[in-house]
Tab-separated table of C-alpha atoms in Angstrom:
chain	number	residue	atom	x	y	z
A	1	MET	CA	-4.208	-6.637	53.123
A	2	THR	CA	-3.481	-10.236	54.057
A	3	ASP	CA	-6.101	-12.822	53.073
A	4	PRO	CA	-7.494	-14.121	56.387
A	5	ALA	CA	-8.731	-17.252	54.616
A	6	ALA	CA	-5.236	-18.292	53.541
A	7	PRO	CA	-4.787	-21.967	54.430
A	8	GLN	CA	-2.361	-23.257	56.992
A	9	SER	CA	-0.705	-26.635	56.435
A	10	SER	CA	2.595	-28.438	56.598
A	11	SER	CA	3.247	-27.717	52.916
A	12	THR	CA	4.537	-24.377	51.666
A	13	ALA	CA	1.796	-21.766	51.785
A	14	TYR	CA	1.382	-18.285	50.336
A	15	ASP	CA	-1.466	-15.804	50.476
A	16	ILE	CA	-1.342	-15.413	46.699
A	17	VAL	CA	0.261	-17.793	44.222
A	18	ILE	CA	0.772	-16.695	40.636
A	19	VAL	CA	1.407	-19.499	38.137
A	20	GLY	CA	3.358	-18.042	35.237
A	21	THR	CA	6.267	-15.625	35.080
A	22	GLY	CA	5.524	-13.862	31.800
A	23	HIS	CA	4.038	-10.405	31.347
A	24	ALA	CA	0.687	-11.244	32.943
A	25	GLY	CA	2.128	-12.966	36.001
A	26	ALA	CA	4.793	-10.337	36.572
A	27	GLN	CA	2.340	-7.479	36.209
A	28	ALA	CA	-0.112	-9.143	38.606
A	29	ALA	CA	2.568	-9.299	41.299
A	30	ILE	CA	3.622	-5.707	40.642
A	31	ALA	CA	0.026	-4.461	40.688
A	32	LEU	CA	-0.750	-6.249	43.960
A	33	ARG	CA	2.109	-4.500	45.712
A	34	GLN	CA	1.157	-1.172	44.134
A	35	GLU	CA	-2.392	-1.659	45.414
A	36	GLY	CA	-1.068	-2.160	48.933
A	37	PHE	CA	-1.264	-5.942	49.312
A	38	ASP	CA	1.111	-6.864	52.149
A	39	GLY	CA	0.635	-10.630	52.291
A	40	THR	CA	2.931	-13.279	50.872
A	41	ILE	CA	3.199	-13.652	47.089
A	42	ALA	CA	4.922	-16.411	45.129
A	43	MET	CA	5.368	-16.660	41.363
A	44	ILE	CA	5.898	-20.134	39.905
A	45	GLY	CA	7.474	-20.451	36.466
A	46	GLU	CA	8.491	-23.389	34.293
A	47	GLU	CA	11.563	-21.582	33.001
A	48	ALA	CA	14.744	-21.071	34.994
A	49	TYR	CA	14.803	-17.351	34.144
A	50	PRO	CA	13.262	-14.440	36.051
A	51	PRO	CA	10.358	-12.681	34.286
A	52	TYR	CA	11.335	-11.358	30.858
A	53	GLU	CA	9.638	-9.843	27.824
A	54	ARG	CA	8.478	-12.257	25.119
A	55	PRO	CA	7.893	-9.934	22.097
A	56	PRO	CA	11.620	-9.199	21.511
A	57	LEU	CA	12.402	-12.918	21.124
A	58	SER	CA	11.486	-12.978	17.421
A	59	LYS	CA	12.865	-9.490	16.839
A	60	GLU	CA	15.633	-7.721	18.787
A	61	TYR	CA	16.767	-10.728	20.817
A	62	LEU	CA	17.012	-13.005	17.780
A	63	ALA	CA	18.791	-10.238	15.879
A	64	GLY	CA	21.312	-9.799	18.698
A	65	ASP	CA	20.280	-6.179	19.245
A	66	LYS	CA	19.155	-6.782	22.835
A	67	PRO	CA	20.954	-9.064	25.299
A	68	PHE	CA	18.902	-10.974	27.852
A	69	GLU	CA	19.510	-8.401	30.585
A	70	ARG	CA	17.735	-5.777	28.479
A	71	ILE	CA	14.569	-7.818	28.068
A	72	LEU	CA	14.062	-8.481	31.783
A	73	ILE	CA	10.708	-7.078	32.912
A	74	ARG	CA	12.401	-5.846	36.091
A	75	PRO	CA	15.957	-6.211	37.420
A	76	GLU	CA	16.350	-9.443	39.404
A	77	ARG	CA	16.717	-7.568	42.705
A	78	PHE	CA	13.275	-5.989	42.199
A	79	TRP	CA	11.440	-9.147	43.232
A	80	ASP	CA	13.394	-9.569	46.466
A	81	GLU	CA	12.941	-5.900	47.318
A	82	ARG	CA	9.148	-6.326	47.075
A	83	ALA	CA	9.105	-9.637	48.951
A	84	ILE	CA	7.877	-11.553	45.892
A	85	THR	CA	9.143	-15.132	45.940
A	86	LEU	CA	10.235	-16.519	42.570
A	87	ARG	CA	9.958	-20.298	42.295
A	88	LEU	CA	11.648	-20.939	38.958
A	89	GLY	CA	12.043	-24.200	37.047
A	90	GLU	CA	8.845	-25.634	38.545
A	91	ARG	CA	5.773	-26.805	36.615
A	92	VAL	CA	2.344	-27.049	38.194
A	93	VAL	CA	0.588	-30.247	37.142
A	94	ALA	CA	-2.512	-30.283	39.369
A	95	VAL	CA	-4.872	-27.913	41.133
A	96	ASP	CA	-7.099	-28.940	44.047
A	97	ALA	CA	-9.528	-26.041	44.157
A	98	GLU	CA	-11.391	-27.314	47.229
A	99	ALA	CA	-8.229	-27.707	49.279
A	100	ARG	CA	-6.616	-24.660	47.631
A	101	CYS	CA	-3.465	-26.594	46.887
A	102	LEU	CA	-1.154	-26.987	43.882
A	103	THR	CA	1.052	-29.934	43.025
A	104	THR	CA	4.230	-29.490	40.995
A	105	GLU	CA	5.805	-31.987	38.629
A	106	ALA	CA	8.425	-32.718	41.290
A	107	GLY	CA	5.700	-33.529	43.827
A	108	ALA	CA	5.860	-30.348	45.897
A	109	LEU	CA	2.611	-29.201	47.510
A	110	ILE	CA	1.901	-25.458	47.560
A	111	ASP	CA	-1.107	-24.053	49.410
A	112	TYR	CA	-2.660	-20.766	48.346
A	113	GLY	CA	-5.257	-18.312	49.587
A	114	THR	CA	-5.859	-16.928	46.092
A	115	LEU	CA	-4.546	-18.342	42.836
A	116	ILE	CA	-3.806	-16.268	39.720
A	117	TRP	CA	-3.257	-18.505	36.690
A	118	ALA	CA	-1.046	-16.683	34.171
A	119	ALA	CA	0.651	-19.666	32.575
A	120	GLY	CA	0.249	-18.476	28.988
A	121	GLY	CA	0.788	-21.301	26.555
A	122	HIS	CA	3.265	-23.473	24.731
A	123	ALA	CA	4.231	-23.164	21.083
A	124	ARG	CA	1.934	-25.306	18.965
A	125	ARG	CA	3.966	-28.077	17.360
A	126	LEU	CA	3.576	-29.848	14.082
A	127	THR	CA	2.153	-33.365	14.330
A	128	CYS	CA	3.530	-34.688	11.064
A	129	GLY	CA	6.482	-37.017	10.650
A	130	GLY	CA	9.832	-35.445	11.488
A	131	HIS	CA	8.371	-32.730	13.714
A	132	ASP	CA	10.830	-33.635	16.469
A	133	LEU	CA	14.009	-33.621	14.359
A	134	ALA	CA	16.916	-31.451	15.442
A	135	GLY	CA	16.794	-28.116	13.668
A	136	VAL	CA	13.009	-27.739	14.015
A	137	HIS	CA	12.314	-24.806	16.316
A	138	GLY	CA	9.499	-22.887	17.935
A	139	VAL	CA	9.954	-19.290	19.063
A	140	ARG	CA	8.258	-19.068	22.437
A	141	THR	CA	10.989	-18.970	25.082
A	142	CYS	CA	14.464	-17.555	25.522
A	143	ALA	CA	15.842	-21.100	25.438
A	144	ASP	CA	14.108	-21.704	22.088
A	145	VAL	CA	15.847	-18.721	20.546
A	146	ASP	CA	19.209	-19.497	22.149
A	147	ARG	CA	19.160	-22.947	20.523
A	148	LEU	CA	18.166	-21.437	17.202
A	149	ILE	CA	20.960	-18.840	17.338
A	150	ALA	CA	23.556	-21.507	18.183
A	151	GLU	CA	22.675	-23.430	15.015
A	152	LEU	CA	22.592	-20.484	12.608
A	153	PRO	CA	26.261	-20.509	11.539
A	154	ALA	CA	25.736	-23.892	9.850
A	155	VAL	CA	22.451	-22.882	8.210
A	156	ARG	CA	22.019	-21.618	4.655
A	157	GLU	CA	18.318	-22.221	4.032
A	158	VAL	CA	15.413	-21.783	6.442
A	159	VAL	CA	11.761	-22.724	6.024
A	160	VAL	CA	9.370	-20.742	8.204
A	161	ILE	CA	6.056	-22.538	8.680
A	162	GLY	CA	3.325	-20.028	9.464
A	163	GLY	CA	2.787	-16.508	8.161
A	164	GLY	CA	1.693	-14.794	11.364
A	165	TYR	CA	3.614	-12.196	13.361
A	166	ILE	CA	6.179	-14.654	14.747
A	167	GLY	CA	6.947	-16.218	11.368
A	168	LEU	CA	7.233	-12.919	9.532
A	169	GLU	CA	9.374	-11.300	12.222
A	170	ALA	CA	11.747	-14.269	12.311
A	171	ALA	CA	11.928	-14.300	8.516
A	172	ALA	CA	12.869	-10.612	8.464
A	173	VAL	CA	15.704	-11.123	10.964
A	174	LEU	CA	17.065	-14.232	9.234
A	175	THR	CA	17.044	-12.459	5.880
A	176	LYS	CA	19.260	-9.767	7.393
A	177	PHE	CA	21.635	-12.574	8.384
A	178	GLY	CA	21.885	-13.577	4.725
A	179	LYS	CA	19.838	-16.770	4.998
A	180	ALA	CA	17.641	-17.979	2.158
A	181	VAL	CA	14.182	-17.927	3.700
A	182	THR	CA	10.933	-19.513	2.532
A	183	ILE	CA	7.633	-18.800	4.285
A	184	VAL	CA	4.930	-21.462	4.011
A	185	GLU	CA	1.384	-20.368	4.871
A	186	ALA	CA	-1.654	-22.657	4.700
A	187	GLN	CA	-4.090	-19.799	4.113
A	188	ASP	CA	-4.309	-17.584	1.038
A	189	ARG	CA	-2.451	-14.686	2.656
A	190	VAL	CA	-0.069	-13.883	5.495
A	191	LEU	CA	-1.447	-12.305	8.682
A	192	ALA	CA	-4.829	-13.736	7.708
A	193	ARG	CA	-6.073	-13.990	11.310
A	194	VAL	CA	-5.126	-10.494	12.398
A	195	ALA	CA	-5.279	-8.093	9.440
A	196	GLY	CA	-7.279	-7.160	6.380
A	197	GLU	CA	-6.272	-8.271	2.915
A	198	ALA	CA	-4.630	-4.992	1.870
A	199	LEU	CA	-2.179	-5.127	4.766
A	200	SER	CA	-1.518	-8.820	4.136
A	201	ARG	CA	-0.636	-8.144	0.503
A	202	PHE	CA	1.594	-5.240	1.504
A	203	TYR	CA	3.639	-7.408	3.866
A	204	GLU	CA	3.732	-10.270	1.389
A	205	ALA	CA	5.203	-7.878	-1.198
A	206	GLU	CA	7.712	-6.478	1.315
A	207	HIS	CA	9.035	-9.917	2.161
A	208	ARG	CA	9.298	-10.875	-1.505
A	209	ALA	CA	11.176	-7.619	-2.166
A	210	HIS	CA	13.694	-8.645	0.508
A	211	GLY	CA	14.301	-11.977	-1.220
A	212	VAL	CA	11.946	-14.145	0.839
A	213	THR	CA	10.020	-16.840	-1.021
A	214	VAL	CA	6.370	-16.795	0.075
A	215	ARG	CA	4.269	-19.895	-0.619
A	216	LEU	CA	0.548	-19.472	0.084
A	217	ASN	CA	-2.292	-22.001	0.175
A	218	GLU	CA	0.245	-24.750	0.868
A	219	SER	CA	0.513	-27.248	3.683
A	220	VAL	CA	3.314	-29.386	5.060
A	221	ALA	CA	3.240	-33.167	4.631
A	222	CYS	CA	6.301	-33.957	6.752
A	223	ILE	CA	9.756	-32.842	7.822
A	224	GLU	CA	12.540	-34.872	6.235
A	225	GLY	CA	15.965	-35.740	7.571
A	226	GLU	CA	17.855	-38.390	9.505
A	227	GLU	CA	18.606	-36.865	12.897
A	228	THR	CA	18.549	-33.254	11.649
A	229	VAL	CA	16.115	-31.572	9.312
A	230	SER	CA	17.208	-31.585	5.670
A	231	GLY	CA	13.993	-30.444	4.036
A	232	VAL	CA	10.286	-29.778	4.302
A	233	ARG	CA	8.072	-31.960	2.131
A	234	MET	CA	4.932	-30.202	0.968
A	235	ALA	CA	1.522	-31.791	0.513
A	236	ASP	CA	1.889	-31.476	-3.259
A	237	GLY	CA	5.139	-33.456	-3.134
A	238	ALA	CA	7.551	-30.547	-3.525
A	239	LEU	CA	10.662	-30.645	-1.316
A	240	LEU	CA	12.017	-27.440	0.191
A	241	PRO	CA	15.653	-28.067	1.164
A	242	CYS	CA	16.668	-26.485	4.470
A	243	GLN	CA	18.915	-26.919	7.467
A	244	MET	CA	16.442	-25.252	9.820
A	245	ALA	CA	12.657	-25.056	10.114
A	246	ILE	CA	10.886	-22.532	12.311
A	247	VAL	CA	7.316	-23.320	13.328
A	248	GLY	CA	5.087	-20.344	14.090
A	249	ILE	CA	1.546	-21.717	14.070
A	250	GLY	CA	0.195	-20.319	17.332
A	251	ILE	CA	0.110	-21.547	20.899
A	252	VAL	CA	-1.690	-24.163	22.946
A	253	PRO	CA	-3.061	-22.459	26.094
A	254	ALA	CA	-1.515	-23.933	29.243
A	255	VAL	CA	-4.753	-24.553	31.139
A	256	GLY	CA	-4.843	-28.345	31.568
A	257	PRO	CA	-4.635	-28.387	35.386
A	258	LEU	CA	-7.423	-25.810	35.709
A	259	ILE	CA	-9.734	-27.641	33.300
A	260	ALA	CA	-9.027	-30.909	35.123
A	261	ALA	CA	-9.939	-29.178	38.378
A	262	GLY	CA	-13.355	-28.235	37.000
A	263	ALA	CA	-12.854	-24.819	35.390
A	264	ALA	CA	-14.803	-24.137	32.205
A	265	GLY	CA	-13.010	-23.607	28.941
A	266	ASP	CA	-11.743	-25.094	25.719
A	267	ASN	CA	-9.385	-22.810	23.833
A	268	GLY	CA	-8.301	-21.210	27.081
A	269	VAL	CA	-9.972	-21.011	30.490
A	270	ALA	CA	-13.207	-19.027	30.751
A	271	ILE	CA	-13.141	-15.911	32.933
A	272	ASP	CA	-15.555	-13.101	33.812
A	273	ALA	CA	-14.935	-9.368	33.528
A	274	GLN	CA	-12.909	-9.410	36.765
A	275	GLY	CA	-10.696	-12.307	35.688
A	276	ARG	CA	-12.411	-14.885	37.888
A	277	THR	CA	-12.682	-18.480	36.702
A	278	GLY	CA	-15.494	-20.789	37.778
A	279	LEU	CA	-13.252	-22.139	40.555
A	280	PRO	CA	-13.405	-20.375	43.938
A	281	HIS	CA	-10.495	-18.034	44.673
A	282	VAL	CA	-8.967	-18.708	41.220
A	283	TYR	CA	-8.321	-16.035	38.596
A	284	ALA	CA	-6.852	-16.381	35.091
A	285	ILE	CA	-5.225	-13.658	33.002
A	286	GLY	CA	-3.201	-13.157	29.844
A	287	ASP	CA	-2.749	-15.406	26.811
A	288	CYS	CA	-4.563	-18.353	28.391
A	289	ALA	CA	-7.722	-16.486	29.452
A	290	ALA	CA	-10.846	-16.625	27.264
A	291	HIS	CA	-13.059	-13.599	27.861
A	292	ALA	CA	-15.988	-11.780	26.289
A	293	ASN	CA	-14.326	-8.799	24.619
A	294	ASP	CA	-16.254	-5.590	24.018
A	295	PHE	CA	-14.060	-4.769	21.027
A	296	ALA	CA	-14.803	-8.113	19.386
A	297	ASP	CA	-18.552	-7.400	19.489
A	298	GLY	CA	-18.794	-9.422	22.702
A	299	ALA	CA	-17.267	-12.599	21.262
A	300	VAL	CA	-15.307	-14.839	23.639
A	301	ILE	CA	-11.671	-14.676	22.564
A	302	ARG	CA	-8.118	-14.964	23.816
A	303	LEU	CA	-5.777	-12.049	23.225
A	304	GLU	CA	-2.053	-12.731	22.979
A	305	SER	CA	-0.651	-9.284	23.669
A	306	VAL	CA	1.307	-7.333	26.250
A	307	GLN	CA	-1.597	-4.882	26.525
A	308	ASN	CA	-4.068	-7.616	27.428
A	309	ALA	CA	-1.673	-9.203	29.919
A	310	HIS	CA	-1.069	-5.911	31.721
A	311	ASP	CA	-4.666	-4.757	31.774
A	312	GLN	CA	-6.126	-8.068	32.910
A	313	ALA	CA	-3.459	-8.319	35.612
A	314	ALA	CA	-4.408	-4.871	36.913
A	315	VAL	CA	-8.120	-5.778	36.992
A	316	ALA	CA	-7.475	-9.051	38.845
A	317	ALA	CA	-5.216	-7.334	41.403
A	318	ARG	CA	-7.730	-4.582	42.078
A	319	THR	CA	-10.573	-7.069	42.374
A	320	ILE	CA	-8.595	-9.108	44.915
A	321	MET	CA	-8.094	-5.887	46.861
A	322	GLY	CA	-11.833	-5.302	46.968
A	323	ARG	CA	-12.163	-2.681	44.264
A	324	ASP	CA	-15.140	-2.602	41.883
A	325	VAL	CA	-13.524	-2.852	38.435
A	326	ALA	CA	-14.104	-4.655	35.146
A	327	TYR	CA	-11.975	-5.337	32.096
A	328	HIS	CA	-12.677	-2.903	29.269
A	329	ALA	CA	-9.478	-2.053	27.445
A	330	VAL	CA	-8.848	-1.177	23.819
A	331	PRO	CA	-6.585	-3.908	22.367
A	332	TRP	CA	-3.317	-2.878	20.777
A	333	PHE	CA	-0.394	-4.738	19.203
A	334	TRP	CA	2.835	-4.067	17.350
A	335	SER	CA	5.259	-5.814	15.007
A	336	ASN	CA	8.693	-4.804	13.706
A	337	GLN	CA	9.771	-6.176	10.324
A	338	TYR	CA	12.703	-4.712	8.361
A	339	ASP	CA	12.320	-0.923	8.714
A	340	LEU	CA	8.551	-1.176	9.103
A	341	LYS	CA	6.803	-0.603	12.421
A	342	LEU	CA	3.256	-1.921	12.399
A	343	GLN	CA	1.037	-0.677	15.232
A	344	THR	CA	-2.552	-1.850	15.539
A	345	VAL	CA	-5.319	-0.549	17.755
A	346	GLY	CA	-8.591	-2.466	17.991
A	347	LEU	CA	-9.673	-5.726	16.367
A	348	SER	CA	-10.501	-5.790	12.661
A	349	ILE	CA	-12.431	-9.075	12.932
A	350	GLY	CA	-15.756	-8.754	11.138
A	351	HIS	CA	-15.045	-5.441	9.411
A	352	ASP	CA	-17.140	-4.631	6.334
A	353	GLN	CA	-15.127	-1.683	5.040
A	354	ALA	CA	-11.457	-0.666	4.991
A	355	VAL	CA	-10.325	2.911	4.387
A	356	LEU	CA	-6.765	3.732	3.313
A	357	ARG	CA	-4.984	6.784	4.728
A	358	GLY	CA	-1.606	7.794	3.320
A	359	ASP	CA	0.680	6.396	0.663
A	360	VAL	CA	1.348	2.666	0.470
A	361	ASP	CA	4.227	3.219	-1.967
A	362	ALA	CA	5.859	5.570	0.535
A	363	ARG	CA	5.558	2.784	3.137
A	364	SER	CA	3.795	5.115	5.570
A	365	PHE	CA	0.046	4.662	5.778
A	366	SER	CA	-2.880	3.488	7.874
A	367	ILE	CA	-5.919	1.345	7.202
A	368	VAL	CA	-9.077	2.198	9.140
A	369	TYR	CA	-11.529	-0.687	9.569
A	370	LEU	CA	-15.254	-0.078	9.886
A	371	ARG	CA	-18.200	-2.256	10.854
A	372	HIS	CA	-21.678	-0.855	10.228
A	373	GLY	CA	-20.061	2.548	9.803
A	374	ARG	CA	-18.209	2.523	13.132
A	375	VAL	CA	-14.415	2.568	13.516
A	376	ILE	CA	-13.345	-0.747	15.062
A	377	ALA	CA	-9.598	-0.919	14.329
A	378	ILE	CA	-6.687	0.873	12.694
A	379	ASP	CA	-3.500	-0.681	11.295
A	380	CYS	CA	-0.686	1.881	11.182
A	381	VAL	CA	2.510	1.265	9.194
A	382	ASN	CA	5.216	3.787	10.054
A	383	ALA	CA	2.376	6.088	11.112
A	384	MET	CA	2.765	6.648	14.834
A	385	ARG	CA	0.526	9.713	14.882
A	386	ASP	CA	-2.447	7.775	13.527
A	387	PHE	CA	-1.878	5.036	16.105
A	388	VAL	CA	-1.881	7.468	19.020
A	389	GLN	CA	-4.738	9.620	17.760
A	390	GLY	CA	-6.814	6.702	16.504
A	391	LYS	CA	-7.296	5.035	19.876
A	392	PRO	CA	-10.197	7.293	20.964
A	393	LEU	CA	-11.964	6.577	17.664
A	394	VAL	CA	-11.791	2.846	18.332
A	395	ALA	CA	-12.698	3.238	22.006
A	396	ASP	CA	-15.817	5.239	21.131
A	397	GLY	CA	-16.764	3.355	17.957
A	398	ALA	CA	-16.662	6.663	16.110
A	399	VAL	CA	-18.931	7.193	13.107
A	400	LEU	CA	-17.177	9.468	10.629
A	401	PRO	CA	-17.376	10.271	6.917
A	402	VAL	CA	-15.186	7.949	4.884
A	403	GLU	CA	-13.815	10.939	2.988
A	404	ALA	CA	-12.546	12.481	6.217
A	405	LEU	CA	-10.913	9.246	7.362
A	406	ALA	CA	-9.208	8.844	3.980
A	407	ASP	CA	-7.732	12.367	4.045
A	408	ALA	CA	-4.282	11.830	5.562
A	409	SER	CA	-3.730	15.585	5.707
A	410	ARG	CA	-6.367	15.783	8.446
A	411	PRO	CA	-5.085	14.502	11.812
A	412	LEU	CA	-7.409	11.937	13.322
A	413	LYS	CA	-7.633	13.924	16.560
A	414	THR	CA	-9.411	16.710	14.656
A	415	LEU	CA	-12.151	14.349	13.490
A	416	TRP	CA	-13.410	13.128	16.861
A	417	PRO	CA	-15.290	13.893	18.975
A	418	LEU	CA	-17.642	15.642	16.588
A	419	THR	CA	-18.456	19.220	17.429
A	420	THR	CA	-21.387	21.375	16.453
A	421	ASP	CA	-19.363	24.569	16.166
């Protein structure tokens, strides 16, 4: 289905333009073709690389276990075969929603019939002195990690600033490389934004057991060094010597051009259940999209996950094709650290009870989170079965006896749905 309203002008024009070549953008293009869209599609990306997976960057790619070719979302020929134009190394700096036109940093004008904004975000940077010294790295792009890897042979000590997924995953890999790693976290526990306290303490203990120094409730005053980082100065005056600092303190959503064009939003651009922004013919999906999430009790949030990127892309594509759909997907995430595979289904935000299943000492267990008696999330550590079988419990907001949830000998699939037999 070609959009009959697609503009005609002397500038380059496409029926659908997708800004962003990460998971959300790539999946939107794939879904459009799968849904039968036969008009022109262009994907515009800031990076010079074709669409690739981001999660392996702080894990298998950093560790050298996966070369770049193995983290491509699709082989390069795929995009040509589906008549999807890749415009790489271009950054969109302005959107004219009335004229349906984009402007790139180089001054190119690109007309669109429908715009899908999937630009994700940029690694949040420190603002203190020394934040721009050589040896201070984010972990957001392939180029970020390539620079980091190139410097590693000369590095003995690394300070990781931020105890979220990215920081912990990078710390685990660098420890395997024999580096002396210190994690600095401003809150009182690692994974504070995404997990309950029991899981945080478990991962804190695991990293300490692998030789990582974990400093909690501490903030950074500045990065020290001449041209290259030589240490991280803490707010209490302590100096942590290092030859590399990795900053993992979240992302800044890349939505400036949309907000300037009149779209609503603050921490991300606001969208409805179909992915539509307040601008006509403009959708937003993925990390940069702020949406009311049913599994966050209706709160407006951004989700930085492959699941969210894929599911929102599918909803936007189907909506563009005239189908009556809405976003309602159970969130899920994963993280690999050492020999631990953490898989999470649901959002534990606002839980009032946590139920342990399994043996923490055996490093195979799950934590079931409840709110007002209903299952809202499950963290599974080396417990794949609980992850797979727990999804229906989260999807339905199951109400189950705590004793049954705590009994790891009873598979979750046998607990729900309840029967009257």
